[in-house]
Short mmCIF file of C-alpha atoms (C1' of nucleotides) in Angstrom, two decimals:
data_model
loop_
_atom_site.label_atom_id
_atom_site.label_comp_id
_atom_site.label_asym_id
_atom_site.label_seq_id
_atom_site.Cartn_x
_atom_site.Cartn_y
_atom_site.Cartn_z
CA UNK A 8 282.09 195.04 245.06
CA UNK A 9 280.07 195.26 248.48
CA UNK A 10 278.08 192.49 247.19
CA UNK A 11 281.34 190.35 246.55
CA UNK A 12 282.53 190.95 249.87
CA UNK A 13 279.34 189.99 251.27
CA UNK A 14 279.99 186.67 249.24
CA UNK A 15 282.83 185.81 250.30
CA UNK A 16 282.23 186.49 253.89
CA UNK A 17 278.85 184.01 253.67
CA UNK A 18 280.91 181.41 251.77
CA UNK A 19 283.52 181.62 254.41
CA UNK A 20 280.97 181.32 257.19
CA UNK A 21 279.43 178.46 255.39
CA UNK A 22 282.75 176.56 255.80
CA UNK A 23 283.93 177.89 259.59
CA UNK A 24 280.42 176.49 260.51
CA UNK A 25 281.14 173.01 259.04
CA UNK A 26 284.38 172.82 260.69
CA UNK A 27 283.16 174.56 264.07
CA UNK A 28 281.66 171.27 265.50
CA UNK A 29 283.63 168.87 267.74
CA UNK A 30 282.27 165.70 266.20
CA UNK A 31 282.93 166.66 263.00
CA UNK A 32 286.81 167.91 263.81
CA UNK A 33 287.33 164.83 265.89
CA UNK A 34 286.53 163.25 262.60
CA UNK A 35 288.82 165.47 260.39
CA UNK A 36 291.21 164.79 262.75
CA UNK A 37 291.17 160.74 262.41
CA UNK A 38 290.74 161.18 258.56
CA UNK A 39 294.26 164.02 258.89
CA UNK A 40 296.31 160.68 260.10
CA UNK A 41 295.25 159.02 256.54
CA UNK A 42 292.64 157.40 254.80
CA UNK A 43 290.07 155.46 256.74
CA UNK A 44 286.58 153.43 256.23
CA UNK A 45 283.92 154.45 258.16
CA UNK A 46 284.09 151.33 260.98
CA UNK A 47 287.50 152.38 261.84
CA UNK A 48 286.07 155.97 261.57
CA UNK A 49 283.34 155.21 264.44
CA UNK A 50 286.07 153.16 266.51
CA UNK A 51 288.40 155.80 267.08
CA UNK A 52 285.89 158.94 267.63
CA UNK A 53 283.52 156.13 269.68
CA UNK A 54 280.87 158.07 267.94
CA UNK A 55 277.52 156.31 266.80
CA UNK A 56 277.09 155.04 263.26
CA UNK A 57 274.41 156.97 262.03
CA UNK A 58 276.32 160.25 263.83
CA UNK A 59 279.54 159.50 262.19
CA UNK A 60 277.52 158.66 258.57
CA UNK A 61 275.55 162.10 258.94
CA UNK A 62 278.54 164.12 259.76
CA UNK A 63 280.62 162.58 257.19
CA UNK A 64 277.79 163.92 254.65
CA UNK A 65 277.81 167.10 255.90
CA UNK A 66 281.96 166.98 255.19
CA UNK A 67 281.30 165.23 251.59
CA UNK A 68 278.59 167.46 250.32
CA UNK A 69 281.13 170.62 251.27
CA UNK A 70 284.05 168.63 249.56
CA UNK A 71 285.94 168.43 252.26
CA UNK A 72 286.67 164.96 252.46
CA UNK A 73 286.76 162.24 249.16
CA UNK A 74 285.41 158.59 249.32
CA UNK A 75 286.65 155.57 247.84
CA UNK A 76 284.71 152.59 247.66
CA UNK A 77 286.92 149.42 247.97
CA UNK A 78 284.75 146.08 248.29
CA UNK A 79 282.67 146.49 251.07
CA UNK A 80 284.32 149.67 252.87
CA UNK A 81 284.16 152.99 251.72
CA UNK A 82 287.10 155.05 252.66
CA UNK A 83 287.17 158.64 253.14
CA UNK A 84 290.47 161.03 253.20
CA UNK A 85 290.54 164.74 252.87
CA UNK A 86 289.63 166.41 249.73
CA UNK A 87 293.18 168.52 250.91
CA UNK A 88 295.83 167.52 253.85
CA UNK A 89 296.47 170.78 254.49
CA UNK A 90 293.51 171.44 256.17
CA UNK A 91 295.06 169.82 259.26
CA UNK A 92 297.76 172.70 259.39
CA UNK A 93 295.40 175.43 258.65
CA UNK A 94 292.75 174.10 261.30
CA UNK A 95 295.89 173.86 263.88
CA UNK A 96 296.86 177.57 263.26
CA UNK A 97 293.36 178.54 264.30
CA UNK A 98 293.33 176.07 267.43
CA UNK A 99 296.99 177.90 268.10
CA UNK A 100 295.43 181.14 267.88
CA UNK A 101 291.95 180.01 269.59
CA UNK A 102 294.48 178.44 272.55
CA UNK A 103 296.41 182.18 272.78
CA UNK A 104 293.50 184.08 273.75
CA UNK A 105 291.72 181.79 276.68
CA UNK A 106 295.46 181.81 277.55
CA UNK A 107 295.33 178.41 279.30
CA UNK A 108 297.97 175.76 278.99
CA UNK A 109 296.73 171.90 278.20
CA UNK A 110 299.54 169.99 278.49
CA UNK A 111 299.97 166.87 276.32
CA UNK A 112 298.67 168.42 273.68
CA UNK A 113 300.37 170.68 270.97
CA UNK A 114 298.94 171.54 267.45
CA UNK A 115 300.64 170.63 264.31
CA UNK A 116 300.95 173.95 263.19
CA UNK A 117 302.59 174.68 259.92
CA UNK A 118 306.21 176.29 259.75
CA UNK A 119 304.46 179.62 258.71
CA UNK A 120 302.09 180.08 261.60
CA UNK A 121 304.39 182.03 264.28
CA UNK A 122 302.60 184.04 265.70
CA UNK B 20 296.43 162.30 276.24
CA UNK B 21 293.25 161.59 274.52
CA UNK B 22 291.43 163.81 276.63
CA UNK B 23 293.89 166.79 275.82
CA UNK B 24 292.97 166.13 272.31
CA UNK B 25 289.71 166.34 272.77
CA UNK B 26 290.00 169.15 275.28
CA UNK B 27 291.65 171.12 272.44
CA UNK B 28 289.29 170.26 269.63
CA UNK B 29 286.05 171.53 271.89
CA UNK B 30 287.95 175.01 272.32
CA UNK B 31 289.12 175.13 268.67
CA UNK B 32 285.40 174.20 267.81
CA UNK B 33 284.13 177.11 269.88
CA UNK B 34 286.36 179.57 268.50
CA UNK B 35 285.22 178.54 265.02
CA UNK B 36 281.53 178.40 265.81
CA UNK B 37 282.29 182.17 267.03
CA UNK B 38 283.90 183.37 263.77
CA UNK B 39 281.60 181.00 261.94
CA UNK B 40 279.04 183.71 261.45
CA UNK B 41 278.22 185.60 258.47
CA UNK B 42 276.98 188.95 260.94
CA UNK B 43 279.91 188.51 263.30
CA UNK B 44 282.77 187.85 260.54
CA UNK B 45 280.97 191.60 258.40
CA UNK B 46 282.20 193.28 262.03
CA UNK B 47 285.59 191.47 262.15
CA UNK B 48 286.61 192.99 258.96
CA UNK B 49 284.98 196.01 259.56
CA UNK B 50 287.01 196.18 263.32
CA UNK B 51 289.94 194.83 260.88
CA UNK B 52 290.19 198.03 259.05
CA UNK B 53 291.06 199.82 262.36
CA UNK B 54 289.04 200.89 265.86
CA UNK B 55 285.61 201.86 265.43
CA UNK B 56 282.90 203.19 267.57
CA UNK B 57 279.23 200.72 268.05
CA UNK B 58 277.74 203.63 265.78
CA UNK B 59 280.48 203.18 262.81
CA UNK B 60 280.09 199.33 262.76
CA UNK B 61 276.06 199.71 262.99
CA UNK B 62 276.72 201.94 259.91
CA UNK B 63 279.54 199.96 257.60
CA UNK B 64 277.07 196.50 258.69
CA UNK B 65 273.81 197.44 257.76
CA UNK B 66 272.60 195.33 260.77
CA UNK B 67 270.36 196.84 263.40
CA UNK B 68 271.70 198.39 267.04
CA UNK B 69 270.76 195.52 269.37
CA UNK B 70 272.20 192.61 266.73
CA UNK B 71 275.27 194.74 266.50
CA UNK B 72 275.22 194.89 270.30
CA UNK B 73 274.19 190.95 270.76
CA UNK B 74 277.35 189.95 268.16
CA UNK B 75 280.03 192.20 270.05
CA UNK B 76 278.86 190.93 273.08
CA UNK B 77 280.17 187.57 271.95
CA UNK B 78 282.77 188.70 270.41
CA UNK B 79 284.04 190.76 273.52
CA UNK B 80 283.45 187.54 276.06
CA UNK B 81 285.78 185.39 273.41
CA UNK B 82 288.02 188.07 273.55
CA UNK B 83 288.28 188.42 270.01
CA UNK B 84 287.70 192.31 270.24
CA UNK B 85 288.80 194.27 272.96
CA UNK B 86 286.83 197.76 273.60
CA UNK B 87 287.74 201.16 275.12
CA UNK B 88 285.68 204.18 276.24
CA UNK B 89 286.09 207.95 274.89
CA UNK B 90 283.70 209.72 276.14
CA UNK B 91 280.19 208.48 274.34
CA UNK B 92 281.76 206.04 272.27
CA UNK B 93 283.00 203.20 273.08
CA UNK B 94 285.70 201.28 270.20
CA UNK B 95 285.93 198.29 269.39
CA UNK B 96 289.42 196.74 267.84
CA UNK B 97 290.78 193.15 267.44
CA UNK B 98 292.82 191.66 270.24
CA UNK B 99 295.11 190.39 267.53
CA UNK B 100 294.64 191.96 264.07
CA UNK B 101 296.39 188.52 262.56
CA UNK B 102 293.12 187.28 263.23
CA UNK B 103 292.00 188.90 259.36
CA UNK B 104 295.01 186.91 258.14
CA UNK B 105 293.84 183.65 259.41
CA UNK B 106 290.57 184.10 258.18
CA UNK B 107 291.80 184.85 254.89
CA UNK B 108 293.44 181.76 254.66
CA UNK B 109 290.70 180.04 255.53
CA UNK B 110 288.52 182.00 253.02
CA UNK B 111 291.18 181.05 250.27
CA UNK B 112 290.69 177.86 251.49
CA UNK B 113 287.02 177.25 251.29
CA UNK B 114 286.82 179.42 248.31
CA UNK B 115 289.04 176.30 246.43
CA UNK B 116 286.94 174.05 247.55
CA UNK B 117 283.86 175.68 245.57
CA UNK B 118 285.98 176.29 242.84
CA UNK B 119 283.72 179.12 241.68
CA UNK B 120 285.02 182.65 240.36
CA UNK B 121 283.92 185.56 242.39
CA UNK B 122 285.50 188.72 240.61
CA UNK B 123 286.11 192.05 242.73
CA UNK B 124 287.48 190.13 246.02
CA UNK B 125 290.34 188.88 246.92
CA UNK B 126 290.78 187.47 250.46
CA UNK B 127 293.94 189.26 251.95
CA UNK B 128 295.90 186.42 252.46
CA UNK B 129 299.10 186.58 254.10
CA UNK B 130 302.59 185.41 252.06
CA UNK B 131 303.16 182.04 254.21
CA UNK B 132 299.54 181.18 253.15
CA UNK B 133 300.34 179.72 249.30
CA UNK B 134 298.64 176.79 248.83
"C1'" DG C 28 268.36 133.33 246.13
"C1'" DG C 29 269.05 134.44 251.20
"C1'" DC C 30 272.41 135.98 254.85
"C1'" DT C 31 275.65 139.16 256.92
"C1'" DC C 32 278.38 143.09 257.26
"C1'" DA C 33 279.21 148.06 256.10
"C1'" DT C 34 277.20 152.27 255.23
"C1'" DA C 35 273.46 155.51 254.06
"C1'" DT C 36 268.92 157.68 254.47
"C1'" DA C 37 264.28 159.20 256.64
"C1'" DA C 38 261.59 160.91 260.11
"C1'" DG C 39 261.17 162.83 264.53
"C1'" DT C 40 262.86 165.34 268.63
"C1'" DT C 41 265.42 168.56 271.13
"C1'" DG C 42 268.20 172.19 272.15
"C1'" DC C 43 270.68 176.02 270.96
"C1'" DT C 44 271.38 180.53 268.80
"C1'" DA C 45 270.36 184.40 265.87
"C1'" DT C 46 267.07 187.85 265.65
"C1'" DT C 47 263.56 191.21 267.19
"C1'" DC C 48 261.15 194.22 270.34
"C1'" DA C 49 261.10 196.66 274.43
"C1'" DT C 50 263.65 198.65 278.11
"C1'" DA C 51 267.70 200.00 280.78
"C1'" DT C 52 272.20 202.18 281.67
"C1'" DA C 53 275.71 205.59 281.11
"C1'" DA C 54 277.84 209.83 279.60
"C1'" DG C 55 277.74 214.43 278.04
"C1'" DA C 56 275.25 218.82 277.15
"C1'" DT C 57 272.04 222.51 278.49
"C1'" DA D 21 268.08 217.66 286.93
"C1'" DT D 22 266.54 216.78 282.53
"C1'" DC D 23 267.27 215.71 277.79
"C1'" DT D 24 269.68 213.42 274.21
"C1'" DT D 25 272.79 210.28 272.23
"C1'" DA D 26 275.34 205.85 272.46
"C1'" DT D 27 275.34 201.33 273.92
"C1'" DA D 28 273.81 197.31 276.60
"C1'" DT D 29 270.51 194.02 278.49
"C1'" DG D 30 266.17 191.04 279.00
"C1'" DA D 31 262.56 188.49 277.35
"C1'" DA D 32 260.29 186.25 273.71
"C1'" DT D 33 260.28 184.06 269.14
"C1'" DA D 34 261.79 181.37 265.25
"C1'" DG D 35 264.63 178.58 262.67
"C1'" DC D 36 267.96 175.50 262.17
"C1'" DA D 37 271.25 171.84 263.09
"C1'" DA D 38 272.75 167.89 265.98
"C1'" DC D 39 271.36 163.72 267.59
"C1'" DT D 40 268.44 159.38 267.96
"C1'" DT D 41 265.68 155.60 266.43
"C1'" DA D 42 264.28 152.95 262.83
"C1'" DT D 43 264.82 151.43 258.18
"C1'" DA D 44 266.99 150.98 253.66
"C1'" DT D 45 270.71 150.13 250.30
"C1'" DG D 46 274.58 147.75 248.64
"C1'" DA D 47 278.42 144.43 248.36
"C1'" DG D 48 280.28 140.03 249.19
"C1'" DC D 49 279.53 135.22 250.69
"C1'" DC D 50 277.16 130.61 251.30
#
DNA sequence: GGCTCATATAAGTTGCTATTCATATAAGAT
DNA sequence: ATCTTATATGAATAGCAACTTATATGAGCC
């Protein structure tokens, strides 16, 4: 009962850290606005290849993203859409407590994230 | 425009590389329960004084926890207590993704978090 | 087959961060 | 003022994870 707690809390850790990395959310974030292949992947973050191919493991082995191999590209899409919404409540809440304002810039946060 | 995007994504990935932490997220939901003194959390965590001390620290400058003095003690509680909510719908969500069964836990999701 | 383009993997380096050990501060009690 | 309890800080270590450079695989094309 501890133990499952425990868990949990390591399996949930195991995920935060995957998504706590800029390269890898400015990937998620590309891959949120629909499928892509990988060159188109690397031309919008303006990441290296070999970054964007290691990250993009990192996001496959925690099924988080799905490929699709058409001809010579391989395209890659989240595993789940909604992770955009429930990564945008958390950048709504990270944004409330520095308290600073960013302007052109709002998060897609879901209908159900208020407060 | 860009740059806000990417201003936003650093700060959401720092406030998940914070709560990315198997140590830190055992005190969140030990803070969660309600206000506790250093001692209490050194107790409920298992973990020794100075890690305890190291991971509040961080906690405190990201103004996840906020902290008051009475007397000896000194409490720690969560600036916003929807922060166990979000969590829990992010645990819900990476606990999908495995797809494994962990019986005696559920996360403590909120109602607006379904799917 | 050989060539090119798209993507993945391997090995090596570097830098950060969790942890520990030792010490300091701060408050209350005697 | 000293002693004890509660908490914080500093320095040192260790392990890991991001990034780079170089190389491999794999598909289509000539």
């Amino acid at each position: 009962m501890q133990d499952a707690e425990n868990k949990m809390l390591e399996k949930l850790a195991g995920f935060l850290k995957i998504v706590g990395d800029t390269n890898r959310l400015r990937i998620i974030w590309v891959i949120g606005k629909g499928e892509r292949p990988v060159s188109e992947i690397i031309n919008e973050t303006g990441l290296s290849q070999t970054l964007v191919s290691f990250h993009l493991k990192v996001l496959r082995e925690a099924e988080i993203v799905e490929t699709e191999r058409r001809g010579v590209f391989i395209y890659y899409r989240l595993g789940n859409p909604g992770l955009i919404d429930l990564l945008s409540a958390c950048g709504e809440y990270a944004h409330k407590l520095t308290g600073e304002i960013t302007p052109g810039f709002t998060w897609p946060c879901p209908p159900w994230f208020n407060k």
